[in-house]
Amino acid sequence: MKSLLSIILFLTFAVHCLAGKIESSSINDDPKLPTYALDFKNITEDVNFIFECDDATMTATLSKCKKENKDFYKVPGTIKHKKKTYKVTTIGAYAFLNCLTEEIELPNTITTIDDGAFWRCTLRNINLPDSLKTIGAYAFSDCIFLTQLNIPQTVSSIGSHAFSSCCKIKSFELPSNIKIIPHSLFSDCTSLESVTYSDSITEIQNCAFDGCTSLKAIKIPETVTEIGRYAINKCYSIKEIYIPQNVSSIQTYSISECKNLEKIEMSEKNPYFCSVDGILYNKDTTVVICGINRKEITFPKSVNKISWGAFLDCDKIEKVVIPETVDTIDGCVFSGCTNLKEVVLHNKLKAIKYRAFSKCESLEHIELAEALELLETNCTFEKCAKLKSITIPPLIKKIGGLEFYECNELTEIRIPKDCEIDEQYEKMPKNVKIIRY
């Protein structure tokens, strides 16, 4: 009785609770600590682990590692409880969360590794048995010492963030049963150089390869129809990307901040998108979807929209010519283009939005169109360190004090007499002279 009571108290007050069923989880959200509905009559333990037993299936879930500082663990394939033998089939949610161990041996009875099972574990080595079918969300996230993980072909389901921030793993091979690359599956795997997966993949979800700075190439199979937001983001080692004919959905920032990307090639058979001079457009070339990083950027005369962040952090760009068909420069379009020296704007331009030219550190001068009606009052030219002077067009009625934040060489701003400067006025450069006209 005392033993049972101690187990109940441990389960109730442990910092990282035992695993149970998660009532709700979203592939787009961080995992929530699970909600438990444990039957305390079916809880048992050995020296290292606590188990929850299921009489209906005669299986057991390893719910908690009791000792969080041990070099090696061997998980048993069976556990005895009340003279019954249960097969251990599941590593429960958060069972080894923050566990300080180097190696774990799993038995060939394990079919499920639940959400967050080894999250932030100091693992260096673990075997995944051929019995395994499911790997949950965040299962191995932040295992920063893990250098290799061999996923058996029996696995048919992998959750979001499952391998995120495994920053020492250089290669992955996904089983052929995996048809979707889940949300943030490899995000911040900074040493990852190659990934092998089935030619039947249909979707690359949001942030799938976000922050894979060492990844040299991404193969997008012909079966892929959708590429999510930030799916290929901050992949600094990629120079070319080929997009096949069946891709019908490419989200904002799908391909973004790939500093060395020189060319996006699109299948000529794709009915939705096309590539012109390596830049990705919609099929009729009216919308720039994703830019590339090269010295000078020009656009077809058909272009009327440059998508949000299309050239974000493209640090090789020195000159941009905006065609007369574009009446709005969207948010963050050229933000972080640190070598951008010349921007040619036409005199019909109507609006420049949030951070469109922020952190353009080499930009010394920009002539704004007389017809400009909107200069979004939030950091449009923030940290343009070499900007010397600027004239605000007469139709602009308000500018933000943060508009020119940390433009330390800015000495003169000419603004219309009826133009208001918002409450962030004190954020203007200290030596700037405001001239009303």
Coordinates of N, CA, C and O in Angstrom, one line a residue, residues 318-322 329-330 333-335 337 340-347 349 351-353 355-370 372 374-375 379-393 403-404 407 410 412-414:
E318 N 22.8 44.5 -55.7 CA 23.3 45.9 -55.7 C 22.3 46.9 -56.4 O 22.3 48.1 -56.0
K319 N 21.5 46.4 -57.3 CA 20.6 47.3 -58.0 C 19.3 46.6 -58.3 O 19.2 45.5 -58.7
V320 N 18.2 47.4 -58.1 CA 16.9 46.9 -58.4 C 16.1 48.0 -59.2 O 16.1 49.2 -58.9
V321 N 15.5 47.6 -60.3 CA 14.6 48.5 -61.1 C 13.2 48.0 -60.9 O 12.8 46.9 -61.3
I322 N 12.3 48.8 -60.4 CA 10.9 48.5 -60.2 C 10.1 48.9 -61.4 O 10.1 50.1 -61.8
I329 N 5.1 48.4 -53.2 CA 6.3 47.5 -52.7 C 5.9 46.9 -51.4 O 5.7 47.7 -50.4
D330 N 5.7 45.6 -51.4 CA 5.1 45.0 -50.2 C 6.2 44.9 -49.0 O 7.4 45.2 -49.2
V333 N 10.2 43.2 -48.7 CA 10.6 42.7 -50.0 C 12.1 42.8 -50.2 O 12.7 41.8 -50.7
F334 N 12.8 43.9 -49.8 CA 14.2 44.0 -49.9 C 14.9 44.1 -48.6 O 16.1 44.6 -48.5
S335 N 14.2 43.8 -47.5 CA 14.8 43.9 -46.2 C 16.1 43.0 -46.1 O 16.1 41.9 -46.5
C337 N 18.9 43.4 -47.7 CA 19.7 43.4 -48.9 C 20.9 44.4 -48.6 O 20.9 45.5 -49.0
L340 N 22.6 46.5 -51.3 CA 21.8 47.2 -52.3 C 22.2 48.7 -52.2 O 22.1 49.4 -51.2
K341 N 22.6 49.2 -53.4 CA 23.1 50.6 -53.5 C 22.2 51.5 -54.3 O 22.1 52.7 -54.1
E342 N 21.4 50.9 -55.2 CA 20.6 51.7 -56.1 C 19.2 51.1 -56.3 O 19.1 49.9 -56.6
V343 N 18.2 51.9 -56.0 CA 16.8 51.5 -56.3 C 16.2 52.5 -57.2 O 16.1 53.7 -56.9
V344 N 15.7 52.0 -58.4 CA 15.1 52.8 -59.4 C 13.5 52.6 -59.2 O 13.0 51.6 -59.6
L345 N 12.9 53.7 -58.7 CA 11.4 53.7 -58.6 C 10.8 54.6 -59.6 O 11.4 55.6 -60.0
H346 N 9.7 54.2 -60.1 CA 8.9 55.0 -61.1 C 8.0 56.0 -60.4 O 7.7 55.8 -59.2
N347 N 7.6 57.0 -61.1 CA 6.8 58.1 -60.4 C 5.3 57.8 -60.3 O 4.6 58.7 -59.8
L349 N 4.4 55.0 -58.4 CA 4.3 54.1 -57.2 C 3.4 54.7 -56.2 O 3.6 55.9 -55.8
A351 N 2.5 52.9 -52.9 CA 2.7 52.6 -51.5 C 4.0 51.8 -51.3 O 4.4 51.0 -52.2
I352 N 4.7 52.0 -50.2 CA 5.8 51.2 -49.7 C 5.5 50.8 -48.3 O 5.2 51.6 -47.4
K353 N 5.5 49.5 -48.1 CA 5.0 48.9 -46.9 C 6.1 48.5 -45.9 O 7.3 48.7 -46.1
R355 N 8.9 47.7 -43.5 CA 10.3 47.2 -43.6 C 10.7 46.8 -45.0 O 11.6 46.0 -45.2
A356 N 10.1 47.5 -46.0 CA 10.4 47.1 -47.4 C 11.9 47.3 -47.7 O 12.5 46.5 -48.4
F357 N 12.6 48.3 -47.1 CA 14.0 48.5 -47.3 C 14.8 48.5 -46.0 O 15.9 49.1 -46.0
S358 N 14.3 47.9 -45.0 CA 15.1 47.9 -43.7 C 16.4 47.1 -43.8 O 16.4 46.2 -44.6
K359 N 17.4 47.6 -43.1 CA 18.7 46.9 -43.1 C 19.4 46.9 -44.5 O 20.2 46.0 -44.7
C360 N 19.0 47.8 -45.4 CA 19.7 48.0 -46.6 C 20.9 48.9 -46.3 O 20.9 50.1 -46.5
E361 N 22.0 48.4 -45.8 CA 23.0 49.1 -45.1 C 23.9 49.9 -46.1 O 24.6 50.8 -45.7
S362 N 23.8 49.6 -47.4 CA 24.6 50.3 -48.4 C 23.9 51.3 -49.2 O 24.4 52.1 -50.0
L363 N 22.6 51.5 -48.9 CA 21.7 52.4 -49.6 C 22.0 53.8 -49.1 O 21.7 54.1 -48.0
E364 N 22.5 54.7 -50.0 CA 22.8 56.1 -49.7 C 21.7 57.1 -50.1 O 21.6 58.1 -49.4
H365 N 21.0 56.7 -51.1 CA 20.0 57.6 -51.6 C 18.8 56.9 -52.2 O 19.0 55.8 -52.9
I366 N 17.6 57.3 -52.0 CA 16.4 56.8 -52.7 C 15.5 57.9 -53.0 O 15.2 58.8 -52.1
E367 N 15.0 58.0 -54.3 CA 14.1 59.0 -54.7 C 12.7 58.5 -54.7 O 12.4 57.6 -55.5
L368 N 11.9 59.0 -53.8 CA 10.5 58.5 -53.7 C 9.6 59.2 -54.7 O 9.7 60.4 -55.0
A369 N 8.6 58.4 -55.2 CA 7.7 58.9 -56.3 C 6.8 60.0 -55.7 O 6.3 60.0 -54.6
E370 N 6.6 61.0 -56.6 CA 5.7 62.1 -56.2 C 4.3 61.6 -55.9 O 3.5 62.2 -55.1
L372 N 3.4 58.9 -54.5 CA 3.4 58.0 -53.3 C 2.4 58.5 -52.3 O 2.4 59.6 -51.8
L374 N 1.3 56.2 -49.5 CA 1.4 55.5 -48.3 C 2.9 55.1 -48.1 O 3.5 54.4 -48.9
L375 N 3.4 55.5 -46.9 CA 4.7 55.1 -46.5 C 4.4 54.5 -45.1 O 4.3 55.2 -44.1
C379 N 9.3 51.3 -39.6 CA 10.6 50.8 -39.9 C 10.9 50.6 -41.4 O 11.7 49.7 -41.7
T380 N 10.3 51.4 -42.3 CA 10.5 51.1 -43.7 C 12.0 51.2 -44.1 O 12.4 50.4 -44.9
F381 N 12.7 52.2 -43.5 CA 14.1 52.4 -43.9 C 15.0 52.1 -42.6 O 16.1 52.6 -42.6
E382 N 14.5 51.4 -41.7 CA 15.2 51.1 -40.4 C 16.6 50.5 -40.8 O 16.8 49.7 -41.6
K383 N 17.6 51.1 -40.1 CA 19.0 50.5 -40.1 C 19.6 50.6 -41.6 O 20.5 49.9 -41.9
C384 N 19.1 51.6 -42.3 CA 19.8 52.0 -43.6 C 21.0 52.9 -43.2 O 20.8 54.1 -43.3
A385 N 22.0 52.3 -42.8 CA 23.1 53.0 -42.1 C 23.8 54.1 -42.9 O 24.3 55.1 -42.3
K386 N 23.8 54.0 -44.2 CA 24.5 55.0 -45.1 C 23.5 56.0 -45.7 O 24.0 56.9 -46.5
L387 N 22.2 55.9 -45.5 CA 21.3 56.8 -46.0 C 21.6 58.2 -45.5 O 21.6 58.5 -44.3
K388 N 21.8 59.2 -46.5 CA 22.2 60.5 -46.1 C 21.0 61.5 -46.0 O 21.0 62.4 -45.1
S389 N 20.1 61.4 -47.0 CA 19.0 62.4 -47.0 C 17.8 61.7 -47.7 O 18.0 60.8 -48.5
I390 N 16.6 62.3 -47.5 CA 15.5 61.7 -48.2 C 14.4 62.8 -48.2 O 14.3 63.6 -47.2
T391 N 13.6 62.8 -49.2 CA 12.4 63.7 -49.3 C 11.1 62.9 -49.3 O 11.0 61.9 -50.1
I392 N 10.2 63.3 -48.4 CA 9.0 62.6 -48.3 C 8.0 63.3 -49.2 O 7.8 64.5 -49.2
P393 N 7.3 62.5 -50.1 CA 6.5 63.1 -51.1 C 5.3 63.8 -50.5 O 4.9 63.6 -49.4
E403 N 10.6 55.0 -38.6 CA 10.8 54.9 -40.1 C 12.3 54.9 -40.4 O 12.8 54.2 -41.3
F404 N 13.1 55.7 -39.7 CA 14.5 55.9 -40.0 C 15.4 55.5 -38.7 O 16.5 56.0 -38.6
C407 N 19.3 55.0 -38.6 CA 19.9 55.5 -39.9 C 20.9 56.6 -39.4 O 20.6 57.8 -39.5
L410 N 22.0 59.7 -41.5 CA 20.9 60.5 -42.1 C 21.0 61.9 -41.4 O 20.8 62.1 -40.2
E412 N 19.3 64.8 -43.1 CA 18.3 65.7 -43.5 C 17.1 64.9 -44.0 O 17.2 63.9 -44.8
I413 N 15.9 65.3 -43.5 CA 14.6 64.7 -44.0 C 13.7 65.9 -44.4 O 13.4 66.8 -43.6
R414 N 13.3 65.9 -45.7 CA 12.4 67.0 -46.2 C 11.0 66.3 -46.1 O 10.7 65.3 -46.8

